[in-house]
Short mmCIF file of C-alpha atoms in Angstrom, two decimals:
data_model
loop_
_atom_site.label_atom_id
_atom_site.label_comp_id
_atom_site.label_asym_id
_atom_site.label_seq_id
_atom_site.Cartn_x
_atom_site.Cartn_y
_atom_site.Cartn_z
CA MET A 1 35.37 -12.88 -36.68
CA GLU A 2 34.88 -16.02 -35.60
CA SER A 3 31.54 -17.35 -34.17
CA LEU A 4 32.45 -17.27 -30.60
CA ASP A 5 33.73 -14.12 -30.99
CA ILE A 6 29.89 -13.15 -32.50
CA ALA A 7 28.39 -14.71 -29.46
CA GLY A 8 30.70 -12.79 -26.41
CA HIS A 9 30.27 -9.53 -28.77
CA LEU A 10 26.07 -10.82 -28.56
CA ASP A 11 26.18 -11.38 -24.91
CA ASN A 12 28.15 -8.12 -24.28
CA TRP A 13 25.78 -6.23 -26.29
CA SER A 14 22.77 -7.48 -24.31
CA VAL A 15 24.50 -6.55 -21.05
CA SER A 16 25.15 -2.87 -22.31
CA ILE A 17 21.41 -2.61 -23.72
CA GLN A 18 19.90 -3.95 -20.61
CA LEU A 19 22.00 -1.46 -18.04
CA ASP A 20 21.03 1.37 -20.58
CA LYS A 21 25.10 1.74 -21.73
CA LYS A 22 24.74 3.72 -25.04
CA GLU A 23 28.20 4.73 -25.67
CA ALA A 24 29.12 0.92 -25.08
CA ALA A 25 25.97 -0.73 -26.72
CA ARG A 26 27.06 1.41 -29.97
CA SER A 27 30.62 1.24 -30.13
CA ILE A 28 29.64 -2.83 -30.03
CA TYR A 29 26.56 -2.10 -32.83
CA GLU A 30 29.18 -0.56 -34.81
CA GLU A 31 31.60 -4.06 -34.58
CA LEU A 32 29.12 -6.62 -35.14
CA ASN A 33 27.07 -4.45 -38.11
CA LYS A 34 30.05 -5.13 -40.19
CA HIS A 35 29.94 -8.96 -40.17
CA THR A 36 26.03 -9.22 -40.57
CA ASP A 37 26.97 -10.97 -43.63
CA ASP A 38 28.87 -13.87 -42.11
CA TYR A 39 25.70 -14.94 -39.29
CA ASP A 40 24.06 -18.37 -39.61
CA ALA A 41 20.00 -17.52 -39.24
CA GLU A 42 19.75 -17.87 -36.00
CA THR A 43 22.35 -15.70 -35.11
CA LEU A 44 21.08 -13.32 -37.66
CA VAL A 45 17.61 -13.59 -35.15
CA THR A 46 19.45 -12.80 -32.09
CA TYR A 47 21.09 -10.03 -33.77
CA LEU A 48 18.34 -8.44 -35.36
CA LEU A 49 16.27 -9.02 -31.70
CA LEU A 50 19.10 -7.03 -30.43
CA GLU A 51 19.23 -4.48 -32.65
CA SER A 52 15.37 -3.53 -32.52
CA ARG A 53 16.21 -3.32 -28.44
CA TYR A 54 19.36 -1.10 -29.16
CA TYR A 55 17.06 1.54 -31.34
CA ALA A 56 14.26 0.94 -28.70
CA ILE A 57 16.39 2.58 -25.87
CA GLN A 58 17.91 5.49 -28.06
CA ARG A 59 13.92 5.90 -28.60
CA ASP A 60 14.71 5.65 -32.36
CA PHE A 61 10.54 3.73 -32.47
CA GLN A 62 11.10 3.41 -36.47
CA GLU A 63 15.01 1.90 -36.86
CA SER A 64 13.16 -0.07 -33.80
CA LYS A 65 10.26 -1.66 -35.44
CA HIS A 66 12.66 -1.99 -38.83
CA SER A 67 14.88 -4.41 -37.13
CA LEU A 68 11.64 -6.65 -36.04
CA VAL A 69 10.53 -6.35 -39.77
CA LYS A 70 13.61 -7.72 -40.68
CA ALA A 71 13.72 -10.44 -38.08
CA ARG A 72 10.48 -11.49 -39.01
CA GLU A 73 11.74 -12.44 -42.64
CA TYR A 74 13.79 -15.41 -40.84
CA ASP A 75 10.39 -16.20 -38.30
CA GLY A 76 10.63 -20.15 -39.53
CA ASN A 77 13.74 -20.12 -37.39
CA PHE A 78 12.40 -18.78 -34.21
CA THR A 79 12.87 -20.37 -31.06
CA GLU A 80 9.39 -19.87 -28.41
CA LEU A 81 11.41 -17.62 -27.27
CA GLN A 82 12.09 -15.10 -29.28
CA LYS A 83 8.69 -15.48 -30.69
CA TYR A 84 8.01 -13.72 -27.08
CA GLN A 85 10.26 -11.23 -27.99
CA LEU A 86 9.36 -10.11 -31.19
CA PHE A 87 6.28 -9.65 -30.32
CA PHE A 88 6.48 -8.13 -26.83
CA ALA A 89 9.51 -5.34 -28.23
CA GLU A 90 6.21 -4.60 -30.88
CA GLY A 91 3.80 -4.27 -28.07
CA ILE A 92 6.65 -1.80 -25.70
CA ILE A 93 6.89 0.28 -29.24
CA TYR A 94 3.41 0.59 -29.97
CA TYR A 95 2.26 1.47 -26.42
CA PHE A 96 5.32 4.39 -26.69
CA GLU A 97 3.56 5.54 -29.84
CA LYS A 98 0.16 5.81 -27.72
CA GLN A 99 -0.92 2.88 -29.95
CA TYR A 100 -2.65 1.19 -27.30
CA GLN A 101 -4.82 -1.13 -29.24
CA ASP A 102 -2.40 -2.12 -31.85
CA ALA A 103 0.35 -2.93 -28.31
CA LEU A 104 -2.59 -4.82 -26.94
CA VAL A 105 -2.65 -6.97 -29.86
CA CYS A 106 0.91 -7.97 -29.84
CA LEU A 107 0.91 -8.86 -25.89
CA GLU A 108 -1.78 -10.94 -26.84
CA LYS A 109 -0.04 -12.85 -29.29
CA ALA A 110 3.19 -12.50 -27.06
CA GLU A 111 1.07 -13.99 -23.83
CA LYS A 112 0.91 -16.99 -25.76
CA TYR A 113 5.03 -17.71 -25.43
CA VAL A 114 4.97 -16.78 -22.05
CA SER A 115 6.37 -19.98 -20.00
CA PRO A 116 6.66 -20.53 -16.22
CA SER A 117 10.23 -21.19 -16.97
CA MET A 118 10.58 -17.49 -17.41
CA GLU A 119 12.38 -15.74 -14.87
CA PRO A 120 9.57 -14.21 -12.49
CA ALA A 121 10.77 -10.29 -12.95
CA LYS A 122 10.30 -11.25 -16.95
CA ILE A 123 6.75 -12.53 -15.97
CA GLY A 124 5.92 -9.65 -14.10
CA GLU A 125 7.45 -7.21 -16.18
CA PHE A 126 4.86 -8.85 -18.98
CA HIS A 127 1.98 -8.33 -16.99
CA LEU A 128 3.13 -5.04 -15.90
CA ILE A 129 3.38 -3.40 -19.30
CA LYS A 130 -0.27 -5.28 -20.19
CA ALA A 131 -1.81 -3.71 -17.28
CA MET A 132 -0.70 -0.09 -18.29
CA VAL A 133 -1.80 -0.65 -22.11
CA TYR A 134 -5.24 -1.80 -20.06
CA TYR A 135 -5.12 1.77 -18.30
CA PHE A 136 -5.07 3.61 -21.20
CA LEU A 137 -7.52 1.65 -22.56
CA ASP A 138 -9.80 2.69 -20.40
CA ILE A 139 -10.39 -1.54 -18.73
CA THR A 140 -9.71 -0.67 -15.54
CA THR A 141 -10.90 -4.33 -14.19
CA LEU A 142 -8.03 -5.70 -16.45
CA SER A 143 -5.45 -3.61 -15.73
CA ALA A 144 -6.28 -4.82 -12.15
CA VAL A 145 -5.65 -8.13 -12.68
CA HIS A 146 -2.55 -7.93 -14.68
CA ALA A 147 -1.18 -5.05 -12.27
CA ALA A 148 -2.03 -7.91 -9.02
CA ARG A 149 -0.19 -10.45 -11.70
CA ALA A 150 3.15 -8.51 -11.60
CA VAL A 151 3.27 -7.58 -8.11
CA GLU A 152 2.62 -11.78 -7.65
CA ASN A 153 6.24 -11.68 -9.71
CA PHE A 154 7.83 -9.10 -8.33
CA LYS A 155 7.22 -9.41 -4.28
CA SER A 156 9.46 -11.73 -3.75
CA LEU A 157 12.56 -10.57 -5.71
CA GLU A 158 14.18 -7.79 -3.15
CA PRO A 159 16.09 -5.87 -6.40
CA LEU A 160 12.66 -4.78 -8.69
CA ASN A 161 11.91 -1.58 -6.58
CA PHE A 162 11.86 -0.19 -9.54
CA LEU A 163 9.39 -2.67 -11.11
CA LEU A 164 7.40 -2.61 -7.93
CA ALA A 165 7.34 0.86 -7.63
CA ARG A 166 6.05 1.19 -11.33
CA THR A 167 3.16 -1.28 -10.65
CA GLU A 168 2.07 0.51 -7.48
CA LEU A 169 1.56 3.31 -9.57
CA VAL A 170 -0.74 1.19 -12.29
CA GLN A 171 -2.65 -0.07 -9.64
CA GLY A 172 -3.12 3.70 -8.20
CA MET A 173 -4.37 5.20 -11.17
CA ASN A 174 -6.98 2.03 -11.38
CA TYR A 175 -8.41 2.64 -7.90
CA LEU A 176 -8.77 6.75 -9.06
CA ASP A 177 -10.44 5.74 -11.93
CA MET A 178 -12.59 3.52 -9.82
CA SER A 179 -13.28 6.69 -7.53
CA ASP A 180 -11.28 4.82 -4.62
CA TYR A 181 -9.17 7.68 -3.29
CA GLU A 182 -7.75 6.42 -0.56
CA LEU A 183 -6.43 3.46 -2.10
CA ALA A 184 -5.38 5.55 -4.87
CA GLU A 185 -3.47 7.79 -2.65
CA GLU A 186 -1.68 4.65 -0.28
CA HIS A 187 -0.22 3.03 -3.80
CA LEU A 188 0.17 6.94 -5.50
CA HIS A 189 2.41 7.65 -1.92
CA ARG A 190 4.11 4.08 -1.64
CA ALA A 191 5.29 4.60 -4.96
CA LEU A 192 6.52 7.75 -4.13
CA SER A 193 8.74 6.74 -1.67
CA THR A 194 10.04 4.33 -3.18
CA CYS A 195 11.23 6.41 -5.93
CA LYS A 196 12.41 8.74 -3.82
CA ARG A 197 14.69 5.99 -1.76
CA ILE A 198 15.57 4.44 -6.06
CA GLU A 199 16.39 8.22 -6.61
CA ASN A 200 14.49 7.12 -9.89
CA GLN A 201 14.16 11.18 -11.26
CA SER A 202 11.48 10.64 -13.89
CA LEU A 203 9.32 8.13 -12.25
CA LEU A 204 9.13 10.17 -9.55
CA ALA A 205 8.39 13.50 -12.16
CA SER A 206 5.29 10.85 -13.36
CA THR A 207 4.55 9.80 -9.65
CA ASN A 208 4.08 13.81 -8.44
CA LEU A 209 1.96 13.91 -11.72
CA ASN A 210 -0.12 11.14 -11.08
CA LEU A 211 -0.55 12.52 -7.41
CA GLY A 212 -1.38 15.66 -8.88
CA LEU A 213 -4.20 14.26 -10.79
CA LEU A 214 -5.31 12.42 -8.39
CA TYR A 215 -5.76 15.71 -5.63
CA VAL A 216 -7.03 17.41 -9.26
CA THR A 217 -9.83 14.83 -9.29
CA ARG A 218 -10.36 14.72 -5.66
CA GLY A 219 -11.29 18.70 -5.65
CA LEU A 220 -8.74 19.95 -3.52
CA PRO A 221 -6.71 21.53 -5.90
CA ALA A 222 -3.96 23.31 -3.29
CA THR A 223 -2.82 20.24 -2.64
CA ALA A 224 -2.60 19.69 -6.00
CA ILE A 225 -0.49 22.17 -6.72
CA ARG A 226 2.92 20.99 -4.09
CA TYR A 227 3.18 17.85 -6.22
CA LEU A 228 2.54 19.34 -9.80
CA GLU A 229 5.05 21.84 -9.37
CA ASP A 230 7.35 19.26 -8.03
CA ALA A 231 6.55 17.06 -11.12
CA LEU A 232 7.23 20.39 -13.07
CA ALA A 233 10.83 20.83 -11.29
CA GLY A 234 11.50 17.02 -12.32
CA LYS A 235 11.72 18.82 -16.17
CA GLN A 236 10.35 15.76 -18.06
CA GLU A 237 9.58 17.04 -21.46
CA ARG A 238 7.49 13.53 -21.91
CA ILE A 239 4.96 15.08 -19.58
CA GLU A 240 5.37 18.57 -19.42
CA LEU A 241 2.62 19.49 -21.25
CA ASN A 242 0.41 17.15 -19.35
CA VAL A 243 1.44 18.60 -15.96
CA LEU A 244 1.16 22.43 -16.71
CA TYR A 245 -2.96 22.10 -17.83
CA LEU A 246 -3.02 20.58 -14.46
CA LEU A 247 -1.17 23.42 -12.63
CA ALA A 248 -2.80 25.87 -14.44
CA ASP A 249 -6.32 24.37 -14.16
CA SER A 250 -4.73 24.30 -10.22
CA TYR A 251 -3.94 27.74 -10.39
CA TRP A 252 -7.30 29.57 -11.47
CA LYS A 253 -9.49 27.07 -8.86
CA THR A 254 -7.09 28.62 -6.22
CA ASN A 255 -7.49 32.36 -7.29
CA GLN A 256 -4.06 32.46 -8.36
CA ALA A 257 -4.71 34.18 -11.57
CA THR A 258 -1.28 35.27 -12.37
CA LYS A 259 0.29 31.98 -12.30
CA ALA A 260 -2.20 30.00 -14.26
CA LYS A 261 -2.36 32.61 -16.64
CA GLN A 262 1.49 31.77 -16.74
CA ALA A 263 1.50 28.39 -16.44
CA TYR A 264 -1.24 28.57 -19.85
CA SER A 265 0.71 30.70 -21.75
CA GLU A 266 3.96 28.41 -21.53
CA GLY A 267 1.50 25.07 -21.94
CA PHE A 268 -0.22 26.56 -24.83
CA GLN A 269 2.96 28.07 -26.87
CA LYS A 270 4.35 24.63 -25.98
CA SER A 271 1.85 22.91 -27.90
CA LEU A 272 1.92 24.96 -30.75
CA ASP A 273 5.98 24.98 -30.83
CA ASN A 274 5.47 21.11 -31.05
CA ASP A 275 2.43 20.97 -33.60
CA ASP A 276 -0.14 18.87 -30.29
CA THR A 277 -3.05 20.01 -32.47
CA LYS A 278 -5.17 17.92 -29.04
CA MET A 279 -3.23 19.77 -26.35
CA LYS A 280 -3.37 22.99 -27.98
CA TRP A 281 -7.57 22.86 -27.63
CA GLU A 282 -7.52 21.62 -24.53
CA PHE A 283 -5.44 24.48 -23.08
CA ALA A 284 -7.39 27.20 -25.44
CA MET A 285 -10.64 25.94 -23.63
CA LEU A 286 -8.87 25.45 -20.20
CA HIS A 287 -8.50 29.57 -20.84
CA LYS A 288 -11.71 30.23 -22.21
CA LYS A 289 -13.46 28.28 -18.48
CA TYR A 290 -11.84 31.16 -16.58
CA GLU A 291 -10.82 33.96 -18.20
CA ASP A 292 -12.74 35.02 -21.67
CA ARG A 293 -16.05 33.63 -20.63
CA HIS A 294 -17.68 35.21 -23.63
CA ASN A 295 -15.84 32.93 -26.24
CA PHE A 296 -16.15 29.61 -23.48
CA GLU A 297 -19.64 28.16 -25.25
CA SER A 298 -18.36 28.75 -29.18
CA VAL A 299 -14.26 27.20 -28.31
CA TRP A 300 -15.70 24.37 -26.59
CA GLN A 301 -18.35 23.67 -29.34
CA GLU A 302 -15.41 24.11 -31.94
CA GLY A 303 -12.72 22.24 -29.26
CA ILE A 304 -15.18 19.49 -28.82
CA ASP A 305 -16.36 18.99 -32.62
CA TYR A 306 -12.08 18.86 -33.34
CA PHE A 307 -12.23 15.42 -30.25
CA GLN A 308 -14.66 14.25 -32.42
CA LYS A 309 -13.13 14.74 -35.88
CA VAL A 310 -9.65 13.03 -34.62
CA ASN A 311 -11.81 10.28 -33.12
CA ASP A 312 -10.12 11.06 -29.17
CA LYS A 313 -13.56 10.04 -28.00
CA PHE A 314 -12.15 10.47 -24.21
CA ASN A 315 -11.97 13.88 -24.90
CA VAL A 316 -15.27 14.40 -26.71
CA ARG A 317 -16.55 11.94 -23.16
CA LEU A 318 -14.92 14.29 -20.72
CA PHE A 319 -15.27 17.84 -22.21
CA SER A 320 -19.47 17.36 -23.32
CA LYS A 321 -19.92 16.41 -20.03
CA GLU A 322 -18.89 19.43 -18.31
CA LEU A 323 -20.83 21.59 -21.27
CA ALA A 324 -23.99 19.36 -21.18
CA GLN A 325 -23.66 20.39 -17.25
CA TYR A 326 -23.20 24.29 -17.92
CA TYR A 327 -25.89 24.23 -20.45
CA THR A 328 -28.37 22.28 -18.03
CA ASP A 329 -27.30 24.98 -15.43
CA SER A 330 -28.64 28.01 -18.06
CA LYS A 331 -31.30 26.29 -18.43
CA GLN A 332 -30.94 25.53 -22.35
CA TYR A 333 -32.05 21.87 -22.28
CA GLU A 334 -31.49 21.32 -26.21
CA LEU A 335 -27.94 21.32 -25.99
CA ALA A 336 -27.46 20.18 -22.47
CA THR A 337 -29.19 16.54 -24.27
CA LYS A 338 -26.92 17.09 -27.11
CA TYR A 339 -24.32 17.06 -25.46
CA TYR A 340 -24.87 14.80 -23.02
CA LEU A 341 -25.50 12.10 -25.33
CA LEU A 342 -22.33 12.87 -26.76
CA ALA A 343 -20.46 12.21 -23.10
CA LEU A 344 -22.02 8.96 -23.76
CA ILE A 345 -20.28 7.89 -26.80
CA MET B 1 -18.03 5.03 -21.61
CA LYS B 2 -16.30 3.19 -19.53
CA LYS B 3 -17.68 -0.39 -19.91
CA VAL B 4 -17.10 -2.53 -16.64
CA MET B 5 -16.78 -6.11 -17.04
CA PHE B 6 -18.64 -7.86 -14.19
CA SER B 7 -16.78 -11.25 -14.45
CA VAL B 8 -13.35 -12.60 -16.34
CA ILE B 9 -12.16 -16.34 -16.03
CA LEU B 10 -8.66 -15.67 -16.88
CA ILE B 11 -8.00 -19.09 -18.74
CA GLY B 12 -4.79 -19.16 -20.86
CA THR B 13 -5.10 -15.77 -22.76
CA ILE B 14 -8.74 -14.69 -23.47
CA ILE B 15 -8.30 -12.26 -26.69
CA ILE B 16 -10.21 -8.69 -25.79
CA SER B 17 -8.18 -6.82 -28.49
CA GLY B 18 -11.28 -7.74 -31.03
CA VAL B 19 -13.69 -6.96 -28.53
CA ILE B 20 -12.84 -3.06 -27.44
CA GLY B 21 -13.50 -0.82 -30.32
CA TYR B 22 -16.28 0.33 -27.90
CA SER B 23 -12.86 2.11 -25.80
CA ASN B 24 -11.57 4.11 -28.84
CA GLN B 25 -11.32 2.83 -32.54
CA ASP B 26 -7.61 4.54 -32.67
CA GLY B 27 -7.11 3.06 -29.38
CA LEU B 28 -6.08 6.25 -28.31
CA ALA B 29 -7.50 6.97 -25.19
CA ASP B 30 -5.93 10.71 -23.28
CA LYS B 31 -5.71 10.14 -19.91
CA LYS B 32 -3.61 12.18 -17.78
CA GLY B 33 -1.26 9.92 -16.33
CA ASP B 34 1.85 8.88 -16.68
CA PHE B 35 3.90 5.79 -15.80
CA GLY B 36 7.64 7.06 -16.76
CA SER B 37 9.57 6.92 -19.73
CA ALA B 38 11.90 3.50 -19.11
CA ILE B 39 11.18 1.63 -22.32
CA LEU B 40 12.45 -1.51 -21.28
CA SER B 41 12.11 -1.66 -16.95
CA PHE B 42 15.32 -3.99 -16.77
CA ASN B 43 17.53 -1.18 -17.73
CA ILE B 44 17.31 1.05 -14.60
CA LEU B 45 17.41 -2.58 -11.88
CA ASP B 46 18.35 -0.81 -8.69
CA LYS B 47 18.88 2.77 -9.99
#
């Protein structure tokens, strides 16, 4: 293959990957992969960084990381932009693996190479991903700062509706964390309108889940159910267990026990099938809260022990606070103190 | 416990990752919110 052909193939590959055309991308990959021995170092770095993205769009994160490891062998030849691409790609992979602290470390490295000469859309996307990572690290203020910077870069670009809707979601969820429900509602409904307009089913399901979460948090389970049922109808496997959990909770709160038990059974069984121990405990604890009250204390204590063991501090805080309130109400002050302390970790 | 940062001055890159051990040692916060499944947002421009 002539060098011009390689460059042309790499360009076509990049476009196929960006447009999520997996079949076209696979066909070009198979062609390019036969000639890697002929590439000079610069071409090889470009190839490996694209290969990482190629595997990422197929959700094969292990291979995606492997490509980045191979690219790192040539990091002496990296341009500034390639250094940015490497760290940003690592950050995104860690985000989807829910390793948020590692994702943040990579994004901080990438940020050193963010330059004003980059396209506003790319700068905006960087800040959006960083805002998403901060949200899951429970650092609301910095998530809000980066979401605002993302909006600044997106607002003048008409075709970036998807990115704007995704940013609206982050802003809405940050306002929810800050208990500013009116602004949370405003942002989430704006995202919902955009998702419907651009017919993005995946983001639409996520938006319905987030609206359901907002109304559950506000103590409006009947309203939450409408959005959670829509989220479930979106058939997005990634969020299905979270939707079923919130749905079961909302059905129980609105005295629809049959539907609640159905949602609980489906969620509990799927968490067993997926070997998702964390969600299994969450479903079990939810069930004991509403149905099997005489086992409530023991199962919640065991569940909190499990969350402590796996260092899931978010759930330790969440469930300990509720259990402590239960012990306070039943005048078991020693146990109440124990769980209030755990809620503070 | 959520840490509130009262003042943040964004000059250049501030390294926050080194001071967030309080949040979760594994960097895993089990929030129920979600921001979609797109890996690279540019994949789905105008869709």
